[in-house]
Each structure stands twice: as C-alpha cells, then as structure tokens.
Short mmCIF file of C-alpha atoms (C1' of nucleotides) in Angstrom, two decimals:
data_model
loop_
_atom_site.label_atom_id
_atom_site.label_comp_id
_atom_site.label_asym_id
_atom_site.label_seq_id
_atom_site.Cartn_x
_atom_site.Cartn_y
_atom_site.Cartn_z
CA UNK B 16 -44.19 -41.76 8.19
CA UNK B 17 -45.65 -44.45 10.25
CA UNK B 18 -43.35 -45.23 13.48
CA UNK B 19 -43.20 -49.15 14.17
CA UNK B 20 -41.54 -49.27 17.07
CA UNK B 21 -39.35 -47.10 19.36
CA UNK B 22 -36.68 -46.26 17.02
CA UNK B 23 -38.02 -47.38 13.79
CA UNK B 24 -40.00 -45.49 11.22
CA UNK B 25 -41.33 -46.24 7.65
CA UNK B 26 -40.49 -44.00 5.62
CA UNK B 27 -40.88 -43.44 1.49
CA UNK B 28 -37.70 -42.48 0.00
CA UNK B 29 -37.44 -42.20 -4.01
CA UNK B 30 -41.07 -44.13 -4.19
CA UNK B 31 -39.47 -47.18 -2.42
CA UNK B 32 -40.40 -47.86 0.90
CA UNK B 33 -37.60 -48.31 3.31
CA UNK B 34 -37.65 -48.99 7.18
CA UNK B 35 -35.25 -46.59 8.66
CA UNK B 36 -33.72 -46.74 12.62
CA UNK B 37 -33.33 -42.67 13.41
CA UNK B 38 -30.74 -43.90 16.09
CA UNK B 39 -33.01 -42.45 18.91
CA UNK B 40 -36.52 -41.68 20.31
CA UNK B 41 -37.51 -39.09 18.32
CA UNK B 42 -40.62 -36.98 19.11
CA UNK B 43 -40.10 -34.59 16.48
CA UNK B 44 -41.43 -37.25 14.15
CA UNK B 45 -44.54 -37.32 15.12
CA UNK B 46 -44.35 -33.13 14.50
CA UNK B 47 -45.75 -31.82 11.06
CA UNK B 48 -44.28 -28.44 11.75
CA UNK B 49 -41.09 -30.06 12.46
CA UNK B 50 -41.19 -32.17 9.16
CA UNK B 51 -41.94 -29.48 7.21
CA UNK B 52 -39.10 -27.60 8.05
CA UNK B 53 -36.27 -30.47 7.63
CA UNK B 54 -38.82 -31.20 4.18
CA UNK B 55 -37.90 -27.41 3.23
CA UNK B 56 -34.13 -27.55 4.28
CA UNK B 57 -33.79 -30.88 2.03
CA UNK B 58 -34.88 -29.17 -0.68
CA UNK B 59 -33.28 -25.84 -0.25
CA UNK B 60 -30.30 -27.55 0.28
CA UNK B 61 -30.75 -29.82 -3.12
CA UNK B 62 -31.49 -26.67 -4.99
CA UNK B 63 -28.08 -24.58 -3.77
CA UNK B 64 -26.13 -27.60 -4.86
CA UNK B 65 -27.76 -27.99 -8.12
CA UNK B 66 -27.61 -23.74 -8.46
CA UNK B 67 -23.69 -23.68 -6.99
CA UNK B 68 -22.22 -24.19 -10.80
CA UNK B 69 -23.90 -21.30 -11.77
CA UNK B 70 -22.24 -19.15 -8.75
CA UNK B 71 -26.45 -18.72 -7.76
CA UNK B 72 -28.34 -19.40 -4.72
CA UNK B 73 -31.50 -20.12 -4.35
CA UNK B 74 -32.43 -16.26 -3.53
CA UNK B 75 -31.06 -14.77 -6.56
CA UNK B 76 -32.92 -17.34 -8.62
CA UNK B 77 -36.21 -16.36 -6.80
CA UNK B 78 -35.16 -12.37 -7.96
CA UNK B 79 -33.85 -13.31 -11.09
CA UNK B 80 -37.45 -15.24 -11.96
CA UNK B 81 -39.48 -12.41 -10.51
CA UNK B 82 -37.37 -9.81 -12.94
CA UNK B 83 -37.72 -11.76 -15.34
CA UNK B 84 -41.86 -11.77 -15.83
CA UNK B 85 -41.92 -8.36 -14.37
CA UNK B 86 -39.45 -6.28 -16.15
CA UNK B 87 -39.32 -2.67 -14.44
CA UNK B 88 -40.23 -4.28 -11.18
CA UNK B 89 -38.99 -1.80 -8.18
CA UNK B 90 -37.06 -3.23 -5.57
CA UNK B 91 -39.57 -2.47 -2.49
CA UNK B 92 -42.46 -4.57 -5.08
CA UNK B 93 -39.53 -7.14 -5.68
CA UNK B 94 -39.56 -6.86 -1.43
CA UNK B 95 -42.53 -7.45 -1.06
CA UNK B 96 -43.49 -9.86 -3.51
CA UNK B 97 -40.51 -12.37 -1.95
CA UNK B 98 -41.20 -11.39 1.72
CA UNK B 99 -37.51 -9.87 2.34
CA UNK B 100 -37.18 -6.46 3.29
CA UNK B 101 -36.48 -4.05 1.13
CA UNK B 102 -33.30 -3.47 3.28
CA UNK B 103 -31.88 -7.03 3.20
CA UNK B 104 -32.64 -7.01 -1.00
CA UNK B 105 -29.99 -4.46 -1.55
CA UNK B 106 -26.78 -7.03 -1.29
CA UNK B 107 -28.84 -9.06 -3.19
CA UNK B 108 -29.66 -6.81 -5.77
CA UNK B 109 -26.50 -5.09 -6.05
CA UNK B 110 -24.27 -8.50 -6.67
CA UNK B 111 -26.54 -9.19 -9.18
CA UNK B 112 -26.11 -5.74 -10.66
CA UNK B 113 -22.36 -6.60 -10.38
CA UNK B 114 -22.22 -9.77 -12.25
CA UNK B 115 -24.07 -7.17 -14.96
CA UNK B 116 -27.28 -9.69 -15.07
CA UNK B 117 -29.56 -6.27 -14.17
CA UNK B 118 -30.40 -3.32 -15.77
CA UNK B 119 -31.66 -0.16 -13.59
CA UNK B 120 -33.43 2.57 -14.97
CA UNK B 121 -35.19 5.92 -13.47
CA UNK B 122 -39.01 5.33 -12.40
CA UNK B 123 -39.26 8.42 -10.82
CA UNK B 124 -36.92 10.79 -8.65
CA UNK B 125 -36.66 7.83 -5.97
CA UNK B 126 -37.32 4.66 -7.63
CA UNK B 127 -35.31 2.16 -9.89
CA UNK B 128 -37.63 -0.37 -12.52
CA UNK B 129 -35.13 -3.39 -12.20
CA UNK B 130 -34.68 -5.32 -15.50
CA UNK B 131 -32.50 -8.26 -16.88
CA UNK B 132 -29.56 -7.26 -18.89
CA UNK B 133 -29.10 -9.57 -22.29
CA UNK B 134 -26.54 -11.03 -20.77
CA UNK B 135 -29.14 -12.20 -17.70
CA UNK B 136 -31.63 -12.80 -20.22
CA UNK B 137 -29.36 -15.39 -21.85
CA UNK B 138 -28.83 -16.67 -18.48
CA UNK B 139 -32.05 -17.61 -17.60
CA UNK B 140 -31.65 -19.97 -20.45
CA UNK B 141 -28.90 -22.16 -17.82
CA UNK B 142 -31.47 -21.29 -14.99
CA UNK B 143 -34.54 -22.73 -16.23
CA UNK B 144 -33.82 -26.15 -16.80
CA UNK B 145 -31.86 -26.29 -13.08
CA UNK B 146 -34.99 -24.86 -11.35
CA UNK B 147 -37.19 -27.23 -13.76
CA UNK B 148 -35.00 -30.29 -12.72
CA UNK B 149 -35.16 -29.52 -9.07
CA UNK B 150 -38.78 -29.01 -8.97
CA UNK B 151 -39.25 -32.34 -11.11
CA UNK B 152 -37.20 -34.10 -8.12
CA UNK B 153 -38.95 -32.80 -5.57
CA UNK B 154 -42.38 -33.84 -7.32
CA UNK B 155 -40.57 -37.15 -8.13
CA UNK B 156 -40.64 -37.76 -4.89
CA UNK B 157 -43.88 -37.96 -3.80
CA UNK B 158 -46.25 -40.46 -4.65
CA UNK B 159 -48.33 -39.58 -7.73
CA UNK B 160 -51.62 -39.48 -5.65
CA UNK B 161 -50.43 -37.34 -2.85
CA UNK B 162 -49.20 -34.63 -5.09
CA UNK B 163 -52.56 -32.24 -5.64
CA UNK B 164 -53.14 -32.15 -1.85
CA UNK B 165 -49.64 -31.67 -0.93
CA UNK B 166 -49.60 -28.71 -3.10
CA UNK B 167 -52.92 -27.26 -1.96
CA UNK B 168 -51.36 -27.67 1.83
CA UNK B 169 -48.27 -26.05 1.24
CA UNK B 170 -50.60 -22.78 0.00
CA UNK B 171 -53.02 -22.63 2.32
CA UNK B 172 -49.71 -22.35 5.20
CA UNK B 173 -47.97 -19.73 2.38
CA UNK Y 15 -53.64 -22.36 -5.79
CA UNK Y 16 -55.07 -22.08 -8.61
CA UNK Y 17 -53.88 -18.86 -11.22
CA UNK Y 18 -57.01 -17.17 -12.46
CA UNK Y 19 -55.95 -14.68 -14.67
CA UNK Y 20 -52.27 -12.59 -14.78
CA UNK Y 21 -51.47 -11.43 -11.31
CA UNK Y 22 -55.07 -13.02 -9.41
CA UNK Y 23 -54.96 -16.08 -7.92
CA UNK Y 24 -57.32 -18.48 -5.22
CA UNK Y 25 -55.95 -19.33 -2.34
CA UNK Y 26 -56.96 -20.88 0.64
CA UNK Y 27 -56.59 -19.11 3.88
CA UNK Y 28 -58.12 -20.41 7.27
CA UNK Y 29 -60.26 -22.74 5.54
CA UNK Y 30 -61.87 -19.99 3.67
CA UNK Y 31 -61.32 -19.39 -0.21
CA UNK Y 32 -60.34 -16.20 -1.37
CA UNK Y 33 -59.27 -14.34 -4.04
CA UNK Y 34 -55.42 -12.43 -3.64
CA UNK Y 35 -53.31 -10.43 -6.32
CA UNK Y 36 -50.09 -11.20 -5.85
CA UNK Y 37 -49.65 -7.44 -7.04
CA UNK Y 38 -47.64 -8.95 -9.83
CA UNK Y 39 -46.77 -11.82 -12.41
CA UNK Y 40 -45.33 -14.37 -10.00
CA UNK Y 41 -44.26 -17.68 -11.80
CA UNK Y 42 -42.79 -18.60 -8.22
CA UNK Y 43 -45.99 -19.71 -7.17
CA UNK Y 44 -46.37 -22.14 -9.92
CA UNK Y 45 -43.56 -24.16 -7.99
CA UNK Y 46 -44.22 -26.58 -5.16
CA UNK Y 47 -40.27 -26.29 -4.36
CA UNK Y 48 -40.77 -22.38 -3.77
CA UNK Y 49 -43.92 -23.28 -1.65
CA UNK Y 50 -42.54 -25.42 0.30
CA UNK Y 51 -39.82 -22.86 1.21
CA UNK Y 52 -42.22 -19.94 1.74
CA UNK Y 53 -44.69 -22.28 3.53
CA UNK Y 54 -42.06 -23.26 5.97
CA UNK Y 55 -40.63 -19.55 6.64
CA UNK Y 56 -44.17 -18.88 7.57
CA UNK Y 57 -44.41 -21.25 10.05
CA UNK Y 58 -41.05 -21.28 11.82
CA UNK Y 59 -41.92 -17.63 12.51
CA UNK Y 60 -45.15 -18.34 13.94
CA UNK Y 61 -43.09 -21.12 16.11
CA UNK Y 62 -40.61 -18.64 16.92
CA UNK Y 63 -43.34 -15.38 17.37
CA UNK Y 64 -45.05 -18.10 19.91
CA UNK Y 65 -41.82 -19.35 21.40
CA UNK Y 66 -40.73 -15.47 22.19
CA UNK Y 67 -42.05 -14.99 25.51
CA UNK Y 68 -40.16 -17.97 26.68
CA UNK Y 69 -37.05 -16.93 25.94
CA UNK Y 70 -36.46 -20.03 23.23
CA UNK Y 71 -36.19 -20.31 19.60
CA UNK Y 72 -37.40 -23.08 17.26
CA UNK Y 73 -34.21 -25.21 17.70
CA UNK Y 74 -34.14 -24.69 21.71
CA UNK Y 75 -37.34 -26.43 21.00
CA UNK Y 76 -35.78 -29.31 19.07
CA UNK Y 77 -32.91 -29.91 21.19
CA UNK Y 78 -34.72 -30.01 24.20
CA UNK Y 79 -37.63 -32.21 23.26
CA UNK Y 80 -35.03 -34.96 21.92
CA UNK Y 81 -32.93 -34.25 25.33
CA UNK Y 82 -36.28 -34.93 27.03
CA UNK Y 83 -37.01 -38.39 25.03
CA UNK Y 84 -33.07 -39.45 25.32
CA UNK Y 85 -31.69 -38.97 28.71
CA UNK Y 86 -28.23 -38.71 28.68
CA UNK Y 87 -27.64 -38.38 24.80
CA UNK Y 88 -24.64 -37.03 23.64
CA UNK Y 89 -24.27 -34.20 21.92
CA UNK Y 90 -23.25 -35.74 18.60
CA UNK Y 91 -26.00 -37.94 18.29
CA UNK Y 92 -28.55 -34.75 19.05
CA UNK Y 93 -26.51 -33.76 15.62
CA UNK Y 94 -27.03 -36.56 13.95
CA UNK Y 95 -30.87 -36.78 14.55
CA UNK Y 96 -31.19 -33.06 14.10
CA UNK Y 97 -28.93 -32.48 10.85
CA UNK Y 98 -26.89 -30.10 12.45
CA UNK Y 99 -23.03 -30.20 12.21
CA UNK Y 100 -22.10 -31.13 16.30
CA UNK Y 101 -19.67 -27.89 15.45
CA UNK Y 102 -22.92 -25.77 15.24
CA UNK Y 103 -24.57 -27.07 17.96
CA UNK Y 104 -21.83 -26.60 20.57
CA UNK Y 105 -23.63 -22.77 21.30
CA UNK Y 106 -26.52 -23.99 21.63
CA UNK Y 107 -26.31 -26.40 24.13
CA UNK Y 108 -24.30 -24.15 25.89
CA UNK Y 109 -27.13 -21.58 25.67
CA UNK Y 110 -29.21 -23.60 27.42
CA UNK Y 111 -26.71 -25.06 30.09
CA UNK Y 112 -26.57 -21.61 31.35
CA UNK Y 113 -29.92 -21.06 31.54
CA UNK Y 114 -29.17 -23.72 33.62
CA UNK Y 115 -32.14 -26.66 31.93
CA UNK Y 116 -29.25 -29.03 30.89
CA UNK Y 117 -27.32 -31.60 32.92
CA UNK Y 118 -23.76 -32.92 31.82
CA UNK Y 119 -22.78 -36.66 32.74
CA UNK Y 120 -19.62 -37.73 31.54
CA UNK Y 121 -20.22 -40.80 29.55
CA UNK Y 122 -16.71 -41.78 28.72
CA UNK Y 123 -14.07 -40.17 28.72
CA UNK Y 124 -14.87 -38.16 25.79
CA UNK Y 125 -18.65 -37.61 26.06
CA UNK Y 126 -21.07 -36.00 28.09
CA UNK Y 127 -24.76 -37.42 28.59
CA UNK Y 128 -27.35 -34.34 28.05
CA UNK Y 129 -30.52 -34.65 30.34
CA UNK Y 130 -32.58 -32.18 31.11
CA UNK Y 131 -32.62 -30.43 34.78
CA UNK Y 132 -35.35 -30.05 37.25
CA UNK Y 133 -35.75 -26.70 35.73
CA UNK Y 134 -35.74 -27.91 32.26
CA UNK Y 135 -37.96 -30.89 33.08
CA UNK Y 136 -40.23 -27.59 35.07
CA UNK Y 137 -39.79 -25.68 31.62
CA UNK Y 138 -40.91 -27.98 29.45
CA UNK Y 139 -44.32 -28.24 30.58
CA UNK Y 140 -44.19 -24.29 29.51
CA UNK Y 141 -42.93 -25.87 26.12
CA UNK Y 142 -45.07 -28.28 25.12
CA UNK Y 143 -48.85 -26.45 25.17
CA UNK Y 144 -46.77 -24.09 22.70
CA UNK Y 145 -46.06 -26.94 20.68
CA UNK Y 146 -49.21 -28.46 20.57
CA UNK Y 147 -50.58 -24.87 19.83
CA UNK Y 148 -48.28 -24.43 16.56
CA UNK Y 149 -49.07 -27.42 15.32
CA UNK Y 150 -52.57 -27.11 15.98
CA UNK Y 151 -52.62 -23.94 14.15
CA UNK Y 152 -50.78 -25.86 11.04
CA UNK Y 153 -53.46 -28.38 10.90
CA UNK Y 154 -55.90 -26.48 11.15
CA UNK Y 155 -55.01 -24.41 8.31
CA UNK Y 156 -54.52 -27.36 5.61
CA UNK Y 157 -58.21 -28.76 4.74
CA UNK Y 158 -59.31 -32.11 6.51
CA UNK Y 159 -58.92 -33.96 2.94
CA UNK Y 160 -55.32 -32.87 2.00
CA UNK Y 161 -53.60 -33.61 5.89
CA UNK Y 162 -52.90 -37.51 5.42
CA UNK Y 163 -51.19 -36.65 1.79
CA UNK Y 164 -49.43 -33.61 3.08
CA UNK Y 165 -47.75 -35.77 5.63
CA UNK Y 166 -46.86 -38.51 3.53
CA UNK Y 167 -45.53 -36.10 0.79
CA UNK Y 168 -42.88 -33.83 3.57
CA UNK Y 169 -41.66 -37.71 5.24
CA UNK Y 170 -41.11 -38.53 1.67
CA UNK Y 171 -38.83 -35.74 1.08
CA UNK Y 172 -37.40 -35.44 4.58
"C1'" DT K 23 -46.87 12.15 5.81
"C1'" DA K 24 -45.71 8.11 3.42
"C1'" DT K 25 -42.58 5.68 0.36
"C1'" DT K 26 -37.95 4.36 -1.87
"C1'" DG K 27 -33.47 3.24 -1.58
"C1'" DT K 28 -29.86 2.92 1.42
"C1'" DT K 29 -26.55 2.20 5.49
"C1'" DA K 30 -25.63 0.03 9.59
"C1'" DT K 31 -26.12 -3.38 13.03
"C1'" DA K 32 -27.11 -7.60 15.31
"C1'" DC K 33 -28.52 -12.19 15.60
"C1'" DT K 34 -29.57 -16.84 13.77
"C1'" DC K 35 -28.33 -20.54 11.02
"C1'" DT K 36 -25.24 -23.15 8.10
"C1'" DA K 37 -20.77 -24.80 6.37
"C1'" DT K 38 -15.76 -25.84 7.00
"C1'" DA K 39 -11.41 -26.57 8.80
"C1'" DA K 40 -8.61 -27.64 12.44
"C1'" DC K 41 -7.18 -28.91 17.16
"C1'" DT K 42 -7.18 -31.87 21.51
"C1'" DA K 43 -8.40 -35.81 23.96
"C1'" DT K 44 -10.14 -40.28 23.94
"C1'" DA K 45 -11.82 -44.94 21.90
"C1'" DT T 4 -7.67 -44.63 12.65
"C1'" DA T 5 -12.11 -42.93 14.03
"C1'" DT T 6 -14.98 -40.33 17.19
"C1'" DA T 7 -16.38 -36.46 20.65
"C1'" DG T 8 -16.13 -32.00 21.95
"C1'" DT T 9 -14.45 -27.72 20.93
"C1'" DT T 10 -12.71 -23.29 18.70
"C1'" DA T 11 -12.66 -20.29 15.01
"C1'" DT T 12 -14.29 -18.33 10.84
"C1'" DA T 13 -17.04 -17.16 6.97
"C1'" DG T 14 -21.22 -16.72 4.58
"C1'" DA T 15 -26.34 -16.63 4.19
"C1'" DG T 16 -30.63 -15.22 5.90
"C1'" DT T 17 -33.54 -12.36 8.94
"C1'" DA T 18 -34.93 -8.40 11.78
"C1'" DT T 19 -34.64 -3.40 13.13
"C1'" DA T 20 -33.64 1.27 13.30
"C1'" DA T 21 -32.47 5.26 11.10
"C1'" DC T 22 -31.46 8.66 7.35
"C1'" DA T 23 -31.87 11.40 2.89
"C1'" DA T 24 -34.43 12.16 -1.15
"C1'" DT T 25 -38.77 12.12 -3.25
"C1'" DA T 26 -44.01 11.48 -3.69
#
DNA sequence: TATTGTTATACTCTATAACTATA
DNA sequence: TATAGTTATAGAGTATAACAATA
C-alpha cells in the first residue's frame, strides 16, 4: 500500500488498483504487523463463511485435514501439531466425535489414535474443494509475482 | 517452505535455514491461507508477550495509536477504521477511560470526541519503542528480498 | 517422573439483536 | 429514517491450573 496523501492509500484489490480514503489518519497502515493481522482476519473470516454450509469452522477443518493424512493421530500430537492445547482440543474433538465424523480407538492404557469415520471420510470429499477454493482466492489475490516471496514470509514468521 | 520428504521440511527461521519435522504428515503447511493464520497467531502473541508489562493488549495498541493520530474521533469511526462492531468496542474504550488515558468531548449531542489524556499522551511514548520493537522483530525475520512482496501481497488482501 | 486425556475457569475477541437519544 | 452510544448475550478462541490414570 502506498499512502498518497493524508487519508488516501493505494491499494490492490482483486488485481485492480483502486485509490481508497480510510476515512481517517491511520498509522496502523504504515504497520506490517498490523496488516498482517487484519490480512489473516480477512481470510479467516472468508473461509468460516465459505465453511458455515457445512456446519464447520475453520478449526475443525484444520483437525479434520490433520486426521485425515495421519490416521491414529493422538490428540496431544493433533495439539501440538496445530498449536492448541491439548486442553482446549477436547470440545473440538468431541463435537466432531458427535457429528460421528471420528473414530477413537485404544493406543495404549491412556491414549486414543483419532481416525475419520466413513462417514468423515466421505466428507472430506465437500471439504476439499471449499478449502481448495478459498486458498485459490486468497492466491487470486495477489499479484502473480509477489506470490513465492509472500509465501516464503509468511513461514519464516510461522 | 519447501517439503523434503514425508514429515521433513526447510524452513527459514531468523534468517537461518534449517531443517524441522513437523513430527507428522501436515498438508496444512502446503496452504498459504493456513500460513497466514498461524503466521499471524505468532505474532500477535509476541505483540501481546511484549505489550504485557504495560498493562495493554494488541487492540489497546490499535485504539490508542488511531486516538493519537485523530483527536477527538468518535468512537464509531475508531470502528469503522478498525473493523470492529462499535458494540464491541464500547469495553474497550471504557477500559482505557478508567485507566484514565482517554478524554471524552461531546461532539453533538450524540457523540463523544476520543483524545488521548496527558497520561495517555505520557503512555504512549512507553507504547511506541514496543511497537517499533515488534515490528522490527517481523522484519527482521522475513529475508531482505521477500519484504516489498510480502507487503504488497497482505494490503492486497486486507 | 513425565505424559495423556480431561475438567474447570477465566479472559479475549467476534457476532447479533435491541434499546435510547439524537441528527 | 439513519446514526451514535450502549446493553446484553452467545459463541469462538486462548491461556492456566489441576486431577486421575497410565507410561
């Protein structure tokens, strides 16, 4: 974003290039940190929308596509894996368990292997293409020769 | 990142390149939209972890630098510029009107002008070194090559 | 002793609806 | 009729502490 004047930034939306007045002096702006985060809470919020037919959220997808390639997975791994604590997975784990998309079975005396159920494996089939669509807007988005570099920033903050 | 084999991947962390397994198959990290989301977490707690000691969170922060570039802005335009519902920012505001670094002036009869106190004005010279030092710590993190793009790419989803 | 799953709790953040007063 | 501030509520996400069972 390139700010023009007091109140008026360039800005690329959809690949065009629109000037945009953001009503007020706005510091934040000049703030990668800060862009980043309304960046991520655009997209989060595109992806919940696109998910809310489905009755998902963005969270359950990310369990849901961990399960999937990892079938057997134990919640702490799951935990750690996603960065949530093994405490706060449990809600998330059991309403999945609920809507019968997981499987649990014995790993030993304390542990649980967490698997999709044939019904969540036919899921997954609806999933996909959402989480493929969103990711395809997202990359839509940003001009073709900014792409490789965005993508190596965003891992080297991860 | 680049996915070496199953569950090893490159990364790059401080500048340096190393080598991390992800301790399992993880096709979240083939999408940008899922790095974006984990890359942001990771910095709003390093905001926040940084921002501790003061007392403030990462949208104290927000509020207060936009306060401090719009005397006398009312509290649904902070919304507006913000993206938060003037609903959910009623607490905060009030938060920090106790604490006593907000000013009221009634604009009309309806609204009140938000400026920032003697204390607040005091406070944020606190604020802003912690700021800078975030951000610093962001840039510093994404290699000198990839900065311009990865600034271009989060306006251009913003 | 360390780890797994779990319960409980508290706080932050987001999303809505509705009400009052004012423009 | 639209806007500003507010209240209330519900849900999502995050952060801790603690406990029982098991390794």
């Amino acid at each position: 974003m390139i700010v023009v004047a007091n109140n008026i930034c360039i800005v690329i939306v959809n690949s065009d290039i629109c000037v945009r007045d953001c009503g007020m002096e706005d510091p934040l702006r000049t703030l990668p940190g800060y862009a980043l985060r309304r960046a991520s809470a655009a997209m989060l919020s595109d992806l919940n929308s696109r998910l809310s037919h489905l009755g998902l959220r963005h969270t359950d997808v990310a369990i849901l596509v961990l399960i999937e390639a990892n079938p057997r997975v134990t919640q702490s791994a799951l935990g750690r894996a996603l960065d949530v604590d093994r405490a706060n997975l449990v809600p998330l784990v059991a309403r999945l368990e609920a809507r019968e998309l997981l499987d649990r079975s014995p790993v030993d005396g304390r542990s649980h292997g967490l698997s999709l159920s044939s019904t969540g494996e036919a899921f997954m089939k609806q999933i996909w293409p959402v989480i493929k669509e969103h990711e395809q807007a997202l990359i839509t988005r940003i001009p073709v020769a900014d792409r490789r570099a965005f993508a190596a920033a965003l891992v080297a903050l991860w």
